[in-house]
Tab-separated table of C-alpha atoms in Angstrom:
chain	number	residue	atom	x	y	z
A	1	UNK	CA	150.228	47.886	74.917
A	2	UNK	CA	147.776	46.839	72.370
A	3	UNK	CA	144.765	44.377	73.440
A	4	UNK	CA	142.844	44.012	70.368
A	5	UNK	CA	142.418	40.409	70.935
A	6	UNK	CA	141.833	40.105	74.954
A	7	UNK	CA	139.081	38.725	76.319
A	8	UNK	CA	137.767	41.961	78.396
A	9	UNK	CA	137.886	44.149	75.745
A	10	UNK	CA	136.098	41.481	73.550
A	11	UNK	CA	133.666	40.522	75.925
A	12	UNK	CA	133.269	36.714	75.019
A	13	UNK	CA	136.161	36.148	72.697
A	14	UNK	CA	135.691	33.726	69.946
A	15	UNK	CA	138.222	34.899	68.151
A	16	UNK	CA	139.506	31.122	68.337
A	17	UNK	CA	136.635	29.487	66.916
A	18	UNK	CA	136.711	27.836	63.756
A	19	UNK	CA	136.183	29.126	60.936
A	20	UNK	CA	134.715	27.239	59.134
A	21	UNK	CA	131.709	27.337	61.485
A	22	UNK	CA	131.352	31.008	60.957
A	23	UNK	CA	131.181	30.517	56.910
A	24	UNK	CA	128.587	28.236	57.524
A	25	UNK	CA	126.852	30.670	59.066
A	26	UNK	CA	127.270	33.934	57.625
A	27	UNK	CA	128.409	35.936	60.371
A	28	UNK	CA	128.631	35.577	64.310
A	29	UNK	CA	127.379	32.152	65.616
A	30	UNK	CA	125.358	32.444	68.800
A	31	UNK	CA	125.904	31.257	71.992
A	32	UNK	CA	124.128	27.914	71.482
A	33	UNK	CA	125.110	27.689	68.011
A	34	UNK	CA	128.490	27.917	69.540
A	35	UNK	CA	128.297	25.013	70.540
A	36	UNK	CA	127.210	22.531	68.088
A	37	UNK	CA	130.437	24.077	65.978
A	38	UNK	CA	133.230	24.120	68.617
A	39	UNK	CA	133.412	22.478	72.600
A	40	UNK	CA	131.300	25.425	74.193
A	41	UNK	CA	131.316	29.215	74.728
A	42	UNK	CA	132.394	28.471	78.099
A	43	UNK	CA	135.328	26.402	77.417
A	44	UNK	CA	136.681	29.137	74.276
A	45	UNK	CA	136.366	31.766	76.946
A	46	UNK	CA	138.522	29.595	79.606
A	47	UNK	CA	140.651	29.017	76.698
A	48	UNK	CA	141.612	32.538	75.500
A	49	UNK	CA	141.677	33.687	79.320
A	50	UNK	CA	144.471	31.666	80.026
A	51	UNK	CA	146.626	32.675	77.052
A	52	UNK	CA	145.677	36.471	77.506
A	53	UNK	CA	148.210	38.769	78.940
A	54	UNK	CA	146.728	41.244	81.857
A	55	UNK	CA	147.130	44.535	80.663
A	56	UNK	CA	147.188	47.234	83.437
A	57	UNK	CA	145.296	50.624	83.371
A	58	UNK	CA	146.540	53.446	85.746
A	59	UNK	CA	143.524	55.358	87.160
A	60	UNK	CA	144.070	57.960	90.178
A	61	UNK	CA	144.112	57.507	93.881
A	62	UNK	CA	145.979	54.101	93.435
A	63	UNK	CA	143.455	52.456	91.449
A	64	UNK	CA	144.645	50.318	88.506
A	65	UNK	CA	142.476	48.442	86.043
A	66	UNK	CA	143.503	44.809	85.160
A	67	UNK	CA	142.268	43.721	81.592
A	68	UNK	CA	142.393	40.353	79.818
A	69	UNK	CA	141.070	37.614	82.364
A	70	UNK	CA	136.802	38.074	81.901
A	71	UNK	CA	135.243	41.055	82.845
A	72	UNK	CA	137.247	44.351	83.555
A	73	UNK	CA	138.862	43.844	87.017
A	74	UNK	CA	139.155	46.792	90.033
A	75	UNK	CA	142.472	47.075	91.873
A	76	UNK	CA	143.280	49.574	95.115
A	77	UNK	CA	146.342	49.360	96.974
A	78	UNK	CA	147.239	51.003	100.030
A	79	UNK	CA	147.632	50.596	104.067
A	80	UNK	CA	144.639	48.368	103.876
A	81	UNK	CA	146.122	45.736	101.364
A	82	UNK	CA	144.962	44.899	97.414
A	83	UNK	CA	141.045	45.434	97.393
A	84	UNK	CA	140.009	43.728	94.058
A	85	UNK	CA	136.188	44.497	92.255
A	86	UNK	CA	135.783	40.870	90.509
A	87	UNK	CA	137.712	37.982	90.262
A	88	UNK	CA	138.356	37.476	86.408
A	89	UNK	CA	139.054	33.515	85.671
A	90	UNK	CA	140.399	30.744	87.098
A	91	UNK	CA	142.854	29.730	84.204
A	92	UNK	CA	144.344	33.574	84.720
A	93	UNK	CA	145.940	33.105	88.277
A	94	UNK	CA	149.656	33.264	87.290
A	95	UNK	CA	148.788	36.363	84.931
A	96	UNK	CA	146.682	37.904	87.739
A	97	UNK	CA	149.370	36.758	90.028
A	98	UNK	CA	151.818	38.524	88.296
A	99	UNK	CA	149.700	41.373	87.715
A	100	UNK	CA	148.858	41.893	91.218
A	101	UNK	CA	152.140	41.552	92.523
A	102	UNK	CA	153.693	44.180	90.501
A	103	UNK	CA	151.236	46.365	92.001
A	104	UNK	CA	152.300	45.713	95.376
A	105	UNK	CA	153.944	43.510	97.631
A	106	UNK	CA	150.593	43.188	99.567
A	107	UNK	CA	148.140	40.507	99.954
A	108	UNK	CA	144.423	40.704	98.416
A	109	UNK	CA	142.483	41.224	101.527
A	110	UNK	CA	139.346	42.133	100.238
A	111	UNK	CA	137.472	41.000	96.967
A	112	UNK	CA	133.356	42.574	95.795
A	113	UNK	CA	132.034	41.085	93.093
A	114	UNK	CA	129.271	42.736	90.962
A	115	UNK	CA	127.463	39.672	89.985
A	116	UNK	CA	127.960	35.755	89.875
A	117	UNK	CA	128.753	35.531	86.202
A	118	UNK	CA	131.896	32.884	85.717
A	119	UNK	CA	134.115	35.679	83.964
A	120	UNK	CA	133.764	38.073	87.120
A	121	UNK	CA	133.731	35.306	89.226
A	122	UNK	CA	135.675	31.978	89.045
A	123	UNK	CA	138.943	33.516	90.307
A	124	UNK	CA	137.030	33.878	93.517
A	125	UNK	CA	138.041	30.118	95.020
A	126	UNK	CA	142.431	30.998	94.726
A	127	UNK	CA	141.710	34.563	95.713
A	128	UNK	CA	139.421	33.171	99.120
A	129	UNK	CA	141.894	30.556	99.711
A	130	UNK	CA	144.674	32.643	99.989
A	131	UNK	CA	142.867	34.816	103.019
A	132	UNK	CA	140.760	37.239	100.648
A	133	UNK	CA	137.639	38.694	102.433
A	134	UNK	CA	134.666	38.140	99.804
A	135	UNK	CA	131.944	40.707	99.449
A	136	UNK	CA	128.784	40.435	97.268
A	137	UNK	CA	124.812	40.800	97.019
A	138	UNK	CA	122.669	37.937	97.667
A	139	UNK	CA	121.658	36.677	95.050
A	140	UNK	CA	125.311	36.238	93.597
A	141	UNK	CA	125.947	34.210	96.673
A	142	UNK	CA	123.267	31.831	95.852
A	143	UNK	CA	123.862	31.250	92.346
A	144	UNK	CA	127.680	30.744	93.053
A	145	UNK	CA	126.196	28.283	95.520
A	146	UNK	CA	124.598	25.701	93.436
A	147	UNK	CA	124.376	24.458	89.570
A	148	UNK	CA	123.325	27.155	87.572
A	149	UNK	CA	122.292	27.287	83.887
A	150	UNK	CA	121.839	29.538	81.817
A	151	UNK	CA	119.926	28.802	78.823
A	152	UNK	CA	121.205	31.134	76.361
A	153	UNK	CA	124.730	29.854	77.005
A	154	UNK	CA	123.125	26.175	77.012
A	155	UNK	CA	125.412	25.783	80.203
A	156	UNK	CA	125.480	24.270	83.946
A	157	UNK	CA	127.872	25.701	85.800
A	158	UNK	CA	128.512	23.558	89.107
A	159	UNK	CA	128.995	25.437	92.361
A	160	UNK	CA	131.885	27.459	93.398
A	161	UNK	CA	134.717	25.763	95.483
A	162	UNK	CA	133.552	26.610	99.178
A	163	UNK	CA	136.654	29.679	99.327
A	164	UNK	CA	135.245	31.143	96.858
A	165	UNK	CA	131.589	31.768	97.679
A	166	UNK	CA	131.156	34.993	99.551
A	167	UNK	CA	130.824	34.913	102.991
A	168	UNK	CA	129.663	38.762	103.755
A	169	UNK	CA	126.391	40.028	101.703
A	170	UNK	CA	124.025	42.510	101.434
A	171	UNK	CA	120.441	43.039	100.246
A	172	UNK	CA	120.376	46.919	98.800
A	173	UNK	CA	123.578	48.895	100.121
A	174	UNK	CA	127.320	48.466	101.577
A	175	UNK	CA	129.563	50.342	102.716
A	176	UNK	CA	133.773	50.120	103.726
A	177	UNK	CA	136.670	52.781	104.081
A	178	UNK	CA	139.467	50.821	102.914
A	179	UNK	CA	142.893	52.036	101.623
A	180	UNK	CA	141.475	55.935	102.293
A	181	UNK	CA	138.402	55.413	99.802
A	182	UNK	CA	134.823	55.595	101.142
A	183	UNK	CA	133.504	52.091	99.211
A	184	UNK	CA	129.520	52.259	98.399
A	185	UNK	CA	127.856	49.189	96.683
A	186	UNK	CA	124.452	49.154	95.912
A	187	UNK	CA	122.364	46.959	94.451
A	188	UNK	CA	120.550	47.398	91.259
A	189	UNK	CA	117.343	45.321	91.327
A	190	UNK	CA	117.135	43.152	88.066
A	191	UNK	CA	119.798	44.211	85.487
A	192	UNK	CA	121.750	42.234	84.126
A	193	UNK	CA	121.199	39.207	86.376
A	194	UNK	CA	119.125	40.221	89.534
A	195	UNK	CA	122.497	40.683	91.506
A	196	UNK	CA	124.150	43.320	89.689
A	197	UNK	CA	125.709	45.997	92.283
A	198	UNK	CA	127.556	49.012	91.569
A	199	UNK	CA	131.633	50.213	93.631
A	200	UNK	CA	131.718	53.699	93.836
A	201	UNK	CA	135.382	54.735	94.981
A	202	UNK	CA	134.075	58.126	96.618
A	203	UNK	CA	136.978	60.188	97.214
A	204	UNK	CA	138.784	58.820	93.821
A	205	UNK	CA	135.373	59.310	92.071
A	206	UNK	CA	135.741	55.987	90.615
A	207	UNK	CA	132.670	53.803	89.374
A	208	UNK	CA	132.618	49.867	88.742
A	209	UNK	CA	129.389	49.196	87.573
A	210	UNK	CA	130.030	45.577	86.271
A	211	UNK	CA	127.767	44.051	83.703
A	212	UNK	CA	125.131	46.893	83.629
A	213	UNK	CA	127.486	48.654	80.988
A	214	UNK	CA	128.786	47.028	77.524
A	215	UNK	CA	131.282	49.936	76.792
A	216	UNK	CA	131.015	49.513	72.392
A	217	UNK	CA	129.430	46.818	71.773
A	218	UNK	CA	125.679	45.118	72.392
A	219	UNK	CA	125.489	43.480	76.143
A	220	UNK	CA	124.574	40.182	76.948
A	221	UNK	CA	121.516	39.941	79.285
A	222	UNK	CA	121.253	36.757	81.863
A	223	UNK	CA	117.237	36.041	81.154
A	224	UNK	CA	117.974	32.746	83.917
A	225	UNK	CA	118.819	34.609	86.605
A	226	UNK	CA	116.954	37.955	86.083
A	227	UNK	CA	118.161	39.924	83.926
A	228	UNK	CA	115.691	42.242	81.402
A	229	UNK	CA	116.163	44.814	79.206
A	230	UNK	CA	113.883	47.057	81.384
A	231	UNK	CA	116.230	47.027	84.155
A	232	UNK	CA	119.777	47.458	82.048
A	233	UNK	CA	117.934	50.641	81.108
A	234	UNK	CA	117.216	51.486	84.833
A	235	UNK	CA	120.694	50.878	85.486
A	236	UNK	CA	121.963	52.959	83.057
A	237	UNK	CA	120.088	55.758	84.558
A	238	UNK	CA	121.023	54.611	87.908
A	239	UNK	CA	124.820	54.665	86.845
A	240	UNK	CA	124.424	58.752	85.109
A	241	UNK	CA	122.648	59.771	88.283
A	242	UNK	CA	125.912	58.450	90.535
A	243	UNK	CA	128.358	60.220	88.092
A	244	UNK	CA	129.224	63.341	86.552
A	245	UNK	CA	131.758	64.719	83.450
A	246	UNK	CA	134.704	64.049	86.042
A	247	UNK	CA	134.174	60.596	87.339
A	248	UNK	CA	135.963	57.450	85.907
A	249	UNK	CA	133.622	54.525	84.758
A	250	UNK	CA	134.523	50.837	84.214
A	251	UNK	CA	132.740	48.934	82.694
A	252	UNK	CA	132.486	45.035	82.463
A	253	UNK	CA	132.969	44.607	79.302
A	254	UNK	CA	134.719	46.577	76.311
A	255	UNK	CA	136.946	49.526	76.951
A	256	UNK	CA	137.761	49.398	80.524
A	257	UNK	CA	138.077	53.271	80.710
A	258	UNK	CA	135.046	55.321	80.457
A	259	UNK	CA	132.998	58.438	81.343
A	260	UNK	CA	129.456	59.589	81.251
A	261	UNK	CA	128.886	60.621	77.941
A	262	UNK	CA	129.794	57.563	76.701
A	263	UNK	CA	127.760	55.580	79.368
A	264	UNK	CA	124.881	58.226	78.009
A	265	UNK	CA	125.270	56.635	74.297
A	266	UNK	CA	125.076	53.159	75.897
A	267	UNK	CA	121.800	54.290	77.795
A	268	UNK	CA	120.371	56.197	74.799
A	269	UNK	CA	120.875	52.949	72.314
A	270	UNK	CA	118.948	50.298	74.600
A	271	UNK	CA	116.079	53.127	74.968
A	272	UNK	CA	115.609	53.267	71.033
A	273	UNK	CA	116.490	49.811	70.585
A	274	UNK	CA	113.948	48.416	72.978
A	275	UNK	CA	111.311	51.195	71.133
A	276	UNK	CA	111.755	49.799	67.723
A	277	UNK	CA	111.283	46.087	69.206
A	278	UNK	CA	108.652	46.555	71.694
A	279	UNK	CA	106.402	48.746	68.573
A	280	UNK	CA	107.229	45.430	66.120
A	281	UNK	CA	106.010	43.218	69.360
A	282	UNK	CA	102.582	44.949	70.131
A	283	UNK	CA	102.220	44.667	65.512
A	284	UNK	CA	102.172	41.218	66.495
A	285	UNK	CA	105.455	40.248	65.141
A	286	UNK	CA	107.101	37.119	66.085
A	287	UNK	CA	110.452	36.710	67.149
A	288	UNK	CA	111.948	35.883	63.994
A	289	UNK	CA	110.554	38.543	62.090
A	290	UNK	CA	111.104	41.082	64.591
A	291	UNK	CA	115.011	40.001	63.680
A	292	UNK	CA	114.248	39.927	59.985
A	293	UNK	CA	113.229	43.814	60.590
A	294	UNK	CA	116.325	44.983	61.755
A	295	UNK	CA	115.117	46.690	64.758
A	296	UNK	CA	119.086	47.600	65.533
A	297	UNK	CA	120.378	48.973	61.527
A	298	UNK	CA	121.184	52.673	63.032
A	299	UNK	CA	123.173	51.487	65.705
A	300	UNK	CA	124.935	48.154	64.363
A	301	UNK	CA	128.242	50.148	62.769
A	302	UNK	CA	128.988	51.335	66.559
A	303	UNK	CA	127.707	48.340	68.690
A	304	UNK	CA	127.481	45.396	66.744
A	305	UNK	CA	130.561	43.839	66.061
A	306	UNK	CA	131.083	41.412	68.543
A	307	UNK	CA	129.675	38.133	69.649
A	308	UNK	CA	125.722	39.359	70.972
A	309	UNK	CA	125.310	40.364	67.129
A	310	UNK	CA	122.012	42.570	66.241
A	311	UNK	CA	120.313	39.789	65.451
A	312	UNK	CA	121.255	37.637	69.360
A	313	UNK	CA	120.870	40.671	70.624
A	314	UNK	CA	117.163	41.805	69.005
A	315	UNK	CA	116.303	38.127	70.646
A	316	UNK	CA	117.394	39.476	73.611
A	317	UNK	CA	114.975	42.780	73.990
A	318	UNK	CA	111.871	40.554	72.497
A	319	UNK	CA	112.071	38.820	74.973
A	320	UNK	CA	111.711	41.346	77.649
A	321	UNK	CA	109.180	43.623	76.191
């Protein structure tokens, strides 16, 4: 089935925004301009996730892929029930219901998410209230418990429904056998956000690695709660050191289906990118004219065609070098 228009493959869809504000504006509107034009990011997101149909992606080892509600979604079936890697939305529940169900007949018993972020983790609340044992770092645990902004979004988000913050979490590794997989999460350091971990399914060779991969197009990075561009690169090279040719990687965003070469190109563009900024940075360049400069021209036909836009995402790497 074609999925041109869903909201994982997009990333942050704003496919539905006017258009009038993107005239205005030449191109891509960022996330705060976003707002002044339409009712929030936040809200188009919710918006296209509930329209979105879940398209399913057939792995190995009973592993299935659910795309179109947020960030790329984990399923594995088996003895042990439906063990989900992130949540997706909210406003998806009948097309995740759906979804899961023709899976299997079985309930979701266990649920890891690889960071707090609302597209990975706002489905969390129906999936804990229905008996779902929730698994995450920290960090993500404490920024799904309280109001959280984050700046570049110019958003609050209010704490998650008590059933949906996670009850069972971990400071640097994690480990379950469930439906005949060996399940190893480990945590990142600052990445995206500061609670970024990694699902390796180890006998399926199988690697979620949320967030920390944008899989065609430039990724967002969460400045408010930790994220830098030094430590997407370090988990880039943490994610090629778990993996070889043969394993399966999903990523967050983008195509949900991936391997290590093409995790290498993602690695290899934030290294040059955050060269050419960091060099205009230390020439005493501001912000602005570190833009103007085009730090990102050799890589924009490949990567920049989405919403974090060379110029949103050059903003992004200034401020971390």
């Amino acid at each position: 089935m074609k999925s041109e228009h869903m909201l994982s493959r997009r990333g942050f869809c704003l496919c539905c925004m006017g258009a009038a504000g993107l005239a205005a504006t030449g191109g891509w509107l960022s996330p705060r301009e976003a707002y002044a034009e339409a009712r929030g990011l936040v809200s188009l997101i919710k918006d296209s996730a509930a329209k979105s149909v879940i398209a399913t992606h057939e792995l190995r080892n009973n592993i299935t892929i659910l795309e179109g509600s947020g960030g790329n979604v984990a399923v594995s079936g088996g003895k042990d029930g439906l063990v989900m890697v992130d949540a997706g939305i909210s406003v998806s529940r009948a097309q995740m219901t759906k979804a899961l169900s023709a899976l299997s007949p079985d309930p979701v018993t266990h649920l890891i998410n690889t960071h707090w972020h609302f597209d990975h983790a706002d489905g969390n609340a129906w999936i804990g209230a229905a008996g779902a044992k929730i698994i995450a770092h920290e960090n993500t645990r404490k920024y799904l418990s309280q109001v959280q902004r984050v700046e570049d979004w110019d958003y609050n988000f209010v704490p998650l429904e008590q059933s949906g913050v996670p009850k069972h979490v971990f400071a640097t590794e994690h480990s379950l056998k469930l439906n005949g997989q060996s399940l190893a999460m480990k945590h990142y350091g600052p990445a995206h956000t500061d609670g970024d971990i990694s699902v390796m399914f180890g006998e399926a060779d199988v690697l979620h690695v949320g967030d920390t991969y944008w899989n065609g197009i430039y990724p967002f990075i969460d400045y408010s709660t930790g994220g830098s561009i030094d430590g997407m690169i370090a988990a880039s090279e943490a994610n090629l050191a778990a993996s070889t040719s043969k394993t399966i990687i999903i990523p967050g965003h983008g195509n949900p289906v991936s391997n290590r070469a093409e995790l290498q190109d993602f690695r290899d563009m934030l290294v040059a990118i955050r060269e050419k900024v960091a060099v205009l940075k230390r020439q005493g360049r501001t912000r602005d004219e570190a833009v103007a400069a085009k730090p990102t021209a050799a890589f924009d036909a490949k990567w920049g065609n989405f919403v974090i836009d060379p110029g949103f995402f050059t903003r992004l790497v200034y401020a971390g070098v």
